[in-house]
PDB file of C-alpha atoms in Angstrom:
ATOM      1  CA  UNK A 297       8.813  29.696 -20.494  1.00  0.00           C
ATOM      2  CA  UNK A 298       5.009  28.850 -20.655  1.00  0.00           C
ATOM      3  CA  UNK A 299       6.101  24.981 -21.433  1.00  0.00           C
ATOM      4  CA  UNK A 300       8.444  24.876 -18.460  1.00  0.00           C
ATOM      5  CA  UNK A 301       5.707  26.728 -15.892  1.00  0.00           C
ATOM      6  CA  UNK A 302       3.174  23.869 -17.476  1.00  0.00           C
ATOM      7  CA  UNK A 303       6.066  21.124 -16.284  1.00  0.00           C
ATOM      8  CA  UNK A 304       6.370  22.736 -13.043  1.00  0.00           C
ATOM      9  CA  UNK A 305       2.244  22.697 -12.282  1.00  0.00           C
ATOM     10  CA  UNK A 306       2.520  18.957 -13.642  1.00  0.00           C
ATOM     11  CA  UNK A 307       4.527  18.157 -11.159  1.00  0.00           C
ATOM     12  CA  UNK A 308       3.126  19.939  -8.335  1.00  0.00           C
ATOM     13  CA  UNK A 309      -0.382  18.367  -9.097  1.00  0.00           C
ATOM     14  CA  UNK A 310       1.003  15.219  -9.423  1.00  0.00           C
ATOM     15  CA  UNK A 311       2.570  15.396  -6.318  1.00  0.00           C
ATOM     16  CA  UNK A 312      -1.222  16.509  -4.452  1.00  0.00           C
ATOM     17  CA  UNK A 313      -3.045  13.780  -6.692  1.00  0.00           C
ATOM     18  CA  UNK A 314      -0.940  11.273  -5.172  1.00  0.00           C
ATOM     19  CA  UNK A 315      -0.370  12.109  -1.626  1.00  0.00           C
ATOM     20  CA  UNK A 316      -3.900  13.523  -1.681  1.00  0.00           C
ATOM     21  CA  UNK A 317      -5.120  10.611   0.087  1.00  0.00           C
ATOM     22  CA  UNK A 318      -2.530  10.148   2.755  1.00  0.00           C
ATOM     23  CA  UNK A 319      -3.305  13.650   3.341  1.00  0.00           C
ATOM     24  CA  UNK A 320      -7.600  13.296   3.368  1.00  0.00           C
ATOM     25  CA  UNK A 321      -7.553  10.285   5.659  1.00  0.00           C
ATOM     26  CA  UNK A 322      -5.377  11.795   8.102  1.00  0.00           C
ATOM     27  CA  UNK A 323      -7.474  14.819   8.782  1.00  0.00           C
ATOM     28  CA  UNK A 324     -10.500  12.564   8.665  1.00  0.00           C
ATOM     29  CA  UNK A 325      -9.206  10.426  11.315  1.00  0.00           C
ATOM     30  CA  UNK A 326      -7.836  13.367  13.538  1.00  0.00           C
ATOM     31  CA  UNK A 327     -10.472  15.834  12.973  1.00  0.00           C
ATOM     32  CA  UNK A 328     -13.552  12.787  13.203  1.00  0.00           C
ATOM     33  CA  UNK A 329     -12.129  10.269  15.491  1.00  0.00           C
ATOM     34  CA  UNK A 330      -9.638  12.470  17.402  1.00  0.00           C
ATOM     35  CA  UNK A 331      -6.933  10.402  16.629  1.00  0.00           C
ATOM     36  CA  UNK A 332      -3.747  11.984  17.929  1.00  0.00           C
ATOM     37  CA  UNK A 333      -2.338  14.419  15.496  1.00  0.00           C
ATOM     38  CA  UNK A 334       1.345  13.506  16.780  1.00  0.00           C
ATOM     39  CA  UNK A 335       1.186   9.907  16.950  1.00  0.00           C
ATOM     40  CA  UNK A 336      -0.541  10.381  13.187  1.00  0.00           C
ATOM     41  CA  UNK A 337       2.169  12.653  11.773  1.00  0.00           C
ATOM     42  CA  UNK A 338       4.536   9.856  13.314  1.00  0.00           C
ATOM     43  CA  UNK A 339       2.985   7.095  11.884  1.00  0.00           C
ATOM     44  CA  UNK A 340       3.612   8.915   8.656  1.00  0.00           C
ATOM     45  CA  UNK A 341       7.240   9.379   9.502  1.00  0.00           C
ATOM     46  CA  UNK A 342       7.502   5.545   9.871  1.00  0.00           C
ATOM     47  CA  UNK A 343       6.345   4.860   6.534  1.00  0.00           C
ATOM     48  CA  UNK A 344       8.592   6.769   4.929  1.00  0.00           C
ATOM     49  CA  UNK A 345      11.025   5.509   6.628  1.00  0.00           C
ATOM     50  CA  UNK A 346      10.013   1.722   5.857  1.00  0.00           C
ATOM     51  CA  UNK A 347      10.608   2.994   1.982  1.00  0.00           C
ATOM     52  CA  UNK A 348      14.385   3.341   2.795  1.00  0.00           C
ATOM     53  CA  UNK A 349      14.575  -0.609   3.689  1.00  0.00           C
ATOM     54  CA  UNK A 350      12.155  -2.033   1.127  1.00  0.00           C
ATOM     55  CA  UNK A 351      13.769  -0.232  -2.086  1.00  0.00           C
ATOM     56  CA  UNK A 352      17.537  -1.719  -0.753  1.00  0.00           C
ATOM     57  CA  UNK A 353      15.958  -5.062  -0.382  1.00  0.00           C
ATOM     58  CA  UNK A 354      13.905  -4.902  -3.612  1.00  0.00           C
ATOM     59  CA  UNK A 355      17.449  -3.248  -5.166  1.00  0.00           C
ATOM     60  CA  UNK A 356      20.104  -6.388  -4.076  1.00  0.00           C
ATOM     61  CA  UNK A 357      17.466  -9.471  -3.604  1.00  0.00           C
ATOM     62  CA  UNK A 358      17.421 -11.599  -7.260  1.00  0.00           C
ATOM     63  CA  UNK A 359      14.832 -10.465  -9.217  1.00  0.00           C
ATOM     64  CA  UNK A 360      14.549 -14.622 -10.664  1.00  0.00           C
ATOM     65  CA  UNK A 361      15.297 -12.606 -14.009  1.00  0.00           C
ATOM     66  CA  UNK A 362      16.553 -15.960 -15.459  1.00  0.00           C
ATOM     67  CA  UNK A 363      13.091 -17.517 -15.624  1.00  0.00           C
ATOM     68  CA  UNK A 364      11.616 -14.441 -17.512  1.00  0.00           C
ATOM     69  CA  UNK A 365      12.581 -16.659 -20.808  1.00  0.00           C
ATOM     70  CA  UNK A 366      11.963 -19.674 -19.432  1.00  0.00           C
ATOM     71  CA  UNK A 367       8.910 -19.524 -17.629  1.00  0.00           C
ATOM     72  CA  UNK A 368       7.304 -15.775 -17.391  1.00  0.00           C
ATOM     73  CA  UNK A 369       4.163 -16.400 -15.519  1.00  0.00           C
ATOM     74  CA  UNK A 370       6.428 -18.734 -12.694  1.00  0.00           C
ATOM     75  CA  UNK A 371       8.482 -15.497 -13.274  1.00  0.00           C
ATOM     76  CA  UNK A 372       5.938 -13.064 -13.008  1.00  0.00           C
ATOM     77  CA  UNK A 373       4.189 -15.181  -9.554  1.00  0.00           C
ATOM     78  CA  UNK A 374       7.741 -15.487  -7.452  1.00  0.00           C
ATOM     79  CA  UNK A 375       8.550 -11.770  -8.299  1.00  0.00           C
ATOM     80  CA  UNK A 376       4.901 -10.273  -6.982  1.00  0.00           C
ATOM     81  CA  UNK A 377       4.882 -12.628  -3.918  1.00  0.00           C
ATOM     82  CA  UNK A 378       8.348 -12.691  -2.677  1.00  0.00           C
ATOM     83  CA  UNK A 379      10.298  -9.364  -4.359  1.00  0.00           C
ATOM     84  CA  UNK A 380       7.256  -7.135  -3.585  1.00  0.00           C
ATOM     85  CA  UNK A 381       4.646  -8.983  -1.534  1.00  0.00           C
ATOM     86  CA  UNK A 382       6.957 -10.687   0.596  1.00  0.00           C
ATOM     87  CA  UNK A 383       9.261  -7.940   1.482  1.00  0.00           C
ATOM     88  CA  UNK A 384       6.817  -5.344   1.786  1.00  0.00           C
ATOM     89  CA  UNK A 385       4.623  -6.276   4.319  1.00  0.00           C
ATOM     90  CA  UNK A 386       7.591  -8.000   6.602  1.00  0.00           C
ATOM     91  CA  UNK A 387       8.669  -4.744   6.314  1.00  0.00           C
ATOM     92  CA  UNK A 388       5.521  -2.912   7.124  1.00  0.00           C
ATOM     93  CA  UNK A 389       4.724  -4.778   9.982  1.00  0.00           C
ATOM     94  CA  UNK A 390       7.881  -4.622  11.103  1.00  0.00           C
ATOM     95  CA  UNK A 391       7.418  -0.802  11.501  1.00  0.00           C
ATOM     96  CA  UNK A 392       4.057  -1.157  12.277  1.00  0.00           C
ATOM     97  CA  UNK A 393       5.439  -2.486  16.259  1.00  0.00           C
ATOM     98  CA  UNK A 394       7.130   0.597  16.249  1.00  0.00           C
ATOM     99  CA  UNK A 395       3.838   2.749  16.553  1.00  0.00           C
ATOM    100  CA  UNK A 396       2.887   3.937  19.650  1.00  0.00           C
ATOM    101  CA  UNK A 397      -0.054   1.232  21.183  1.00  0.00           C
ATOM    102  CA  UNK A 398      -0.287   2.122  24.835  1.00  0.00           C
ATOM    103  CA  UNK A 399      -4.536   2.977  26.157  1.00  0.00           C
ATOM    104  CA  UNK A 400      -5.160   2.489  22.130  1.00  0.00           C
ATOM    105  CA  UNK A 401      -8.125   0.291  21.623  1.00  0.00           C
ATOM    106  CA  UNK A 402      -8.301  -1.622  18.082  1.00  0.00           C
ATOM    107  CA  UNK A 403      -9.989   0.851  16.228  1.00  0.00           C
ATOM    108  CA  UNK A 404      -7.228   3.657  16.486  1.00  0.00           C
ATOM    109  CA  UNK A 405      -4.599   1.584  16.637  1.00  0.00           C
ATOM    110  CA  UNK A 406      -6.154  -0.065  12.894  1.00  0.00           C
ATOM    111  CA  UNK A 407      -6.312   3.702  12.084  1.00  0.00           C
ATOM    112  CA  UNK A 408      -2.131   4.615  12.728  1.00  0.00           C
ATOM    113  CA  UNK A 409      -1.866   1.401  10.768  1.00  0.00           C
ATOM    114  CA  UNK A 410      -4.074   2.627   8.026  1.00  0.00           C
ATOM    115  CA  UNK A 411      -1.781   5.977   8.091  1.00  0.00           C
ATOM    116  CA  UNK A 412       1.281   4.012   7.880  1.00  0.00           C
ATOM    117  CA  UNK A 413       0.162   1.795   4.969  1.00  0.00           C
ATOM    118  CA  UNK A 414      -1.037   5.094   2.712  1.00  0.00           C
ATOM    119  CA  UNK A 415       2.832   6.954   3.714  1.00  0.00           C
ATOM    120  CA  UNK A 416       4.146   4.293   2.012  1.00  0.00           C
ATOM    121  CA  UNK A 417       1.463   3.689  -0.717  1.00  0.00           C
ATOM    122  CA  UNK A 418       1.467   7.307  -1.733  1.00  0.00           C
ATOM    123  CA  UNK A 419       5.140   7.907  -2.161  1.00  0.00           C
ATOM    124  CA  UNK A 420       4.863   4.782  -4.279  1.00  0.00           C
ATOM    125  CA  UNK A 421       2.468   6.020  -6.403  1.00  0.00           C
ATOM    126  CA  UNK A 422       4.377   9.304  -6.893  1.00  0.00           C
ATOM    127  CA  UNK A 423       7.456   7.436  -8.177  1.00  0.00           C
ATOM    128  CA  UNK A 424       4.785   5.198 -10.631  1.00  0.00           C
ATOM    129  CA  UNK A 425       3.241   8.242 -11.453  1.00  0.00           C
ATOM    130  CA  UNK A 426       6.158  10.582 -12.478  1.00  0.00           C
ATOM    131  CA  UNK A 427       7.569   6.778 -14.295  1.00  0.00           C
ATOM    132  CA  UNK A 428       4.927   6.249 -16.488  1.00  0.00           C
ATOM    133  CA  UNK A 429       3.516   9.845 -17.052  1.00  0.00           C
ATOM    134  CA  UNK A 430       6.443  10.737 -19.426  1.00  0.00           C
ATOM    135  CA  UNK A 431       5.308   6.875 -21.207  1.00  0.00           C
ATOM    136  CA  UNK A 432       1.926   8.508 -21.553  1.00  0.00           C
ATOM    137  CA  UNK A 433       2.953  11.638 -23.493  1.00  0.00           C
ATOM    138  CA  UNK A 434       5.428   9.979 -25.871  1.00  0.00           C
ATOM    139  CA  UNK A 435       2.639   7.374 -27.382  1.00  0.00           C
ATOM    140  CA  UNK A 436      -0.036  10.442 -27.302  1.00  0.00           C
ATOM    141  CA  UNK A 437      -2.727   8.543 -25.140  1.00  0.00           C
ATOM    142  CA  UNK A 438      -5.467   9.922 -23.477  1.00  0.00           C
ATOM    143  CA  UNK A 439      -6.280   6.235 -21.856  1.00  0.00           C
ATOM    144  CA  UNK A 440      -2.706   5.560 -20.436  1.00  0.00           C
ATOM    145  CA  UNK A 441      -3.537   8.640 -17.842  1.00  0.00           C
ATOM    146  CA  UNK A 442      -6.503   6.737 -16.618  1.00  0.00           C
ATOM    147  CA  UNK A 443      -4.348   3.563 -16.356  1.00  0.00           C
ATOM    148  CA  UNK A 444      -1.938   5.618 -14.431  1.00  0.00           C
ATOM    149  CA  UNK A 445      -4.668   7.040 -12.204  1.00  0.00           C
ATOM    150  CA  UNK A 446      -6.594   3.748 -11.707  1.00  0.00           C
ATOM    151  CA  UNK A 447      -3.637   1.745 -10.849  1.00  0.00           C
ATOM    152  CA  UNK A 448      -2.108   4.371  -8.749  1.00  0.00           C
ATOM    153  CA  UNK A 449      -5.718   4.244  -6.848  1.00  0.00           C
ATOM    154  CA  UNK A 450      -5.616   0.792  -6.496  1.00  0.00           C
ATOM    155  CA  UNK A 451      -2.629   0.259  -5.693  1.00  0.00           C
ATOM    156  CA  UNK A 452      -3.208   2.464  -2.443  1.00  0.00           C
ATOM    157  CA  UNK A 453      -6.171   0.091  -1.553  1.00  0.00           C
ATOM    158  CA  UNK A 454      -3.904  -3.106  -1.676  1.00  0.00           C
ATOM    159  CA  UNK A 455      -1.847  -1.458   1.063  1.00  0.00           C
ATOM    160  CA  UNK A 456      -4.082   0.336   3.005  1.00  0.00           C
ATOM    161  CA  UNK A 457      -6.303  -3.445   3.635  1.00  0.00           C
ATOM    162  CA  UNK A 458      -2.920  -5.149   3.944  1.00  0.00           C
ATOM    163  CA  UNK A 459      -1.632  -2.692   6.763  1.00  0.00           C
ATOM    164  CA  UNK A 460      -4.741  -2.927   8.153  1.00  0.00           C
ATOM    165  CA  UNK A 461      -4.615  -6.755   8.010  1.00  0.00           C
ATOM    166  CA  UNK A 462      -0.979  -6.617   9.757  1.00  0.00           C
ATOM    167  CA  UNK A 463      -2.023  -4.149  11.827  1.00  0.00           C
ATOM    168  CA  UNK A 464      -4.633  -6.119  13.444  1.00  0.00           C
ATOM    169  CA  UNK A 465      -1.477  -9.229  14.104  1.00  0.00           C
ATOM    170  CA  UNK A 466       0.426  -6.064  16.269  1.00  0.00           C
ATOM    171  CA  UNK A 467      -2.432  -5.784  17.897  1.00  0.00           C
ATOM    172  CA  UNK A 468      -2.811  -9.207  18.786  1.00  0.00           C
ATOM    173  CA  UNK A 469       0.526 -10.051  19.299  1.00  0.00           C
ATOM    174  CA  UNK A 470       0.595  -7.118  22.451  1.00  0.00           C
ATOM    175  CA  UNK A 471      -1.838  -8.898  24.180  1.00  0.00           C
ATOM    176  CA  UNK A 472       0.468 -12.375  23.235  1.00  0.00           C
ATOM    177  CA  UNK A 473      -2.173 -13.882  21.022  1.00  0.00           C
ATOM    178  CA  UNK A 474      -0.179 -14.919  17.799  1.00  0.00           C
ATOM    179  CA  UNK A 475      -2.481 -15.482  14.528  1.00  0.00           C
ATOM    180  CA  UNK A 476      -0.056 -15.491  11.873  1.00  0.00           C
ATOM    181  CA  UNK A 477      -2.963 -16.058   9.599  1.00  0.00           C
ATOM    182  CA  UNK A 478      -3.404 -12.234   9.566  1.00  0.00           C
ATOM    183  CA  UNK A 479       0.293 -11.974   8.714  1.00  0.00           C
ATOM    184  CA  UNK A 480       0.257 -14.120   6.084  1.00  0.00           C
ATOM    185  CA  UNK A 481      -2.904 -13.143   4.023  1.00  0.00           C
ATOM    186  CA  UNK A 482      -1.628  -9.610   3.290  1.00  0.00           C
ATOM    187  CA  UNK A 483       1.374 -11.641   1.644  1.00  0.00           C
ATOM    188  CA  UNK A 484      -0.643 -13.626  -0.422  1.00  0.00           C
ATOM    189  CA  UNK A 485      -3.083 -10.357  -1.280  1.00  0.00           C
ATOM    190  CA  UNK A 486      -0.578  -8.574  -2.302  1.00  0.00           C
ATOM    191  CA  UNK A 487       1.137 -11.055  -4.116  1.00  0.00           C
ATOM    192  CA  UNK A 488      -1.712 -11.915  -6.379  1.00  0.00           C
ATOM    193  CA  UNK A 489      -2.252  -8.389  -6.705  1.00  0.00           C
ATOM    194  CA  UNK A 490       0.607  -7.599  -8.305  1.00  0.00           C
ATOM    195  CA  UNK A 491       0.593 -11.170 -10.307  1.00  0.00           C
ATOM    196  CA  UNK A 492      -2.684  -9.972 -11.773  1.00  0.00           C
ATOM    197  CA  UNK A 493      -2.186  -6.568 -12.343  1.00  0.00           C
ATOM    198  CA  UNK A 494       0.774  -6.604 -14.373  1.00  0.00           C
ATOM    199  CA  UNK A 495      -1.123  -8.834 -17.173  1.00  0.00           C
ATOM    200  CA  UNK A 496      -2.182  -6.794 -20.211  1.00  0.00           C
ATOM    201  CA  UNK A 497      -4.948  -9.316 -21.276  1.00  0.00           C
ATOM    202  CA  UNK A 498      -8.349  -9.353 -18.957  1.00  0.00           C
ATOM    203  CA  UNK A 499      -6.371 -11.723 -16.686  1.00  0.00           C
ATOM    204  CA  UNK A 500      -5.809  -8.249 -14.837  1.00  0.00           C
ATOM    205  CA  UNK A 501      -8.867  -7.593 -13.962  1.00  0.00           C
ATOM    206  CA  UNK A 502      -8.582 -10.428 -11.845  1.00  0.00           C
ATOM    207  CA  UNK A 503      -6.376  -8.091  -9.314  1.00  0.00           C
ATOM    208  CA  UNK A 504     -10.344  -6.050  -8.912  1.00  0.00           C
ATOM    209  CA  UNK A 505     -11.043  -9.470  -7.482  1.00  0.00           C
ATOM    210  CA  UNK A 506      -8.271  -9.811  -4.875  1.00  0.00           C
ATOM    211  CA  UNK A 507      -9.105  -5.753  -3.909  1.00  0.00           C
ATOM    212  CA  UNK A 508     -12.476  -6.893  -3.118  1.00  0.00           C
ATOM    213  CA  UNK A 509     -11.397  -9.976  -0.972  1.00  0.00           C
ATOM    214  CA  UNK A 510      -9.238  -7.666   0.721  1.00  0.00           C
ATOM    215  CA  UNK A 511     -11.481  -5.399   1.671  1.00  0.00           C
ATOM    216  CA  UNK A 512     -13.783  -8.152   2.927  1.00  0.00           C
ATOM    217  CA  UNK A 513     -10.919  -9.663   4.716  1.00  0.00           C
ATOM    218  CA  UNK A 514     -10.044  -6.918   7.013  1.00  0.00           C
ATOM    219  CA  UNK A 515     -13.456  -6.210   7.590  1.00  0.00           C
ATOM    220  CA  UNK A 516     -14.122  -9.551   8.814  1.00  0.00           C
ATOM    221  CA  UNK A 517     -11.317 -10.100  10.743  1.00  0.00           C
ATOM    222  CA  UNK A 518     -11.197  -6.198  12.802  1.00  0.00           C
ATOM    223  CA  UNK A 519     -15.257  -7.447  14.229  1.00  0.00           C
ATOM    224  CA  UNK A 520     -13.902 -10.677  15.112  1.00  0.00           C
ATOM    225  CA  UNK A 521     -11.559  -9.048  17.112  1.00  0.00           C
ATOM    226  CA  UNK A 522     -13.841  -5.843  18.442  1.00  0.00           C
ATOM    227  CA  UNK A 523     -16.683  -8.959  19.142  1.00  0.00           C
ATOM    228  CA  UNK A 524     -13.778 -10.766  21.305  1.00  0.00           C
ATOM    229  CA  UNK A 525     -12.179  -7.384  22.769  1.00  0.00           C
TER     230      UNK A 525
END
């Protein structure tokens, strides 16, 4: 009985570690910037919702599993940028025109974006999480939980820049000003992202690199916008 109540409040804090964030930044945005707690609870709606579509892409698109033999890193680059990278964020931004835009300036509308991205991110991590944490216990080590934990955070940042980054093309695009340069770099972000991460040598620490860009990315490009607003 004791083992199966310490199963049952593994899974319950696994659950709050990973949607933990989705949940912080929501409040923070509603309770600081008085984002509206509808439209926010919406935008989370939509992102679980844009799960539904990318897992039955990622499920029946080719997975290029005959160069895995052949060529793994070729293999390895075409499945991050077009299985995941690809496919995610057309997806994303596809629900991010759903969200509702009308008197939103950039900031808030960036922030429903932001909301959207960590919906999805965080019911991600919970499915890496509960994939890997049974991994962790069979080989008996203490690091593999930090692995879990550090990819799971990064992981979270990856979308939550990318969203933003795709967010910011919406945006544009409603006042019919089209850079698909801010559709395209959260392709190629999260592309080499995932390339990087999934090495087990120090190549992967490359992917700390691309979380860095990111962040620098979206920064940039939101003041270029506010500065032209």
């Amino acid at each position: 009985a004791d083992y199966f109540c310490f199963l049952w409040l593994l899974f319950f804090c696994g659950i709050f570690l990973c949607f933990f964030p989705l949940i912080a930044f929501t409040l923070f945005f509603i309770l600081y910037y008085k984002l509206s707690t509808l439209h926010s609870l919406f935008a989370i709606l939509l992102g679980l919702l844009a799960v539904l579509p990318i897992s039955l892409i990622q499920y029946i698109v080719p997975d290029f599993s005959s160069l895995a033999v052949a060529n793994p890193v070729l293999y390895s680059l075409l499945k991050s940028l077009i299985l995941y990278s690809f496919v995610e964020e057309v997806i994303k931004t596809a629900f991010v025109f759903l969200l509702p835009h009308k008197n939103y300036e950039v900031r808030n509308f960036l922030f429903l974006g932001f909301i959207l991205s960590l919906s999805v991110a965080c019911f991600e991590s919970s499915v890496y999480f509960f994939e890997h944490l049974q991994n962790a216990k069979k080989i008996g080590a203490d690091l593999m939980y930090f692995q879990i934990c550090l990819r799971i955070f990064s992981a979270l940042l990856i979308h939550f820049t990318c969203t933003g980054l795709s967010s910011l093309f919406v945006f544009e695009c409603r006042k019919k000003q089209f850079h698909f340069i801010l559709l395209l770099l959260p392709i190629l972000i999260h592309g080499s992202y995932d390339f990087f991460a999934g090495f087990q040598n120090n190549f992967r620490f490359f992917s700390f690199a691309v979380l860095l860009y990111s962040l620098i990315e979206c920064r940039i490009k939101y003041s270029n916008i506010v500065q032209n607003s």
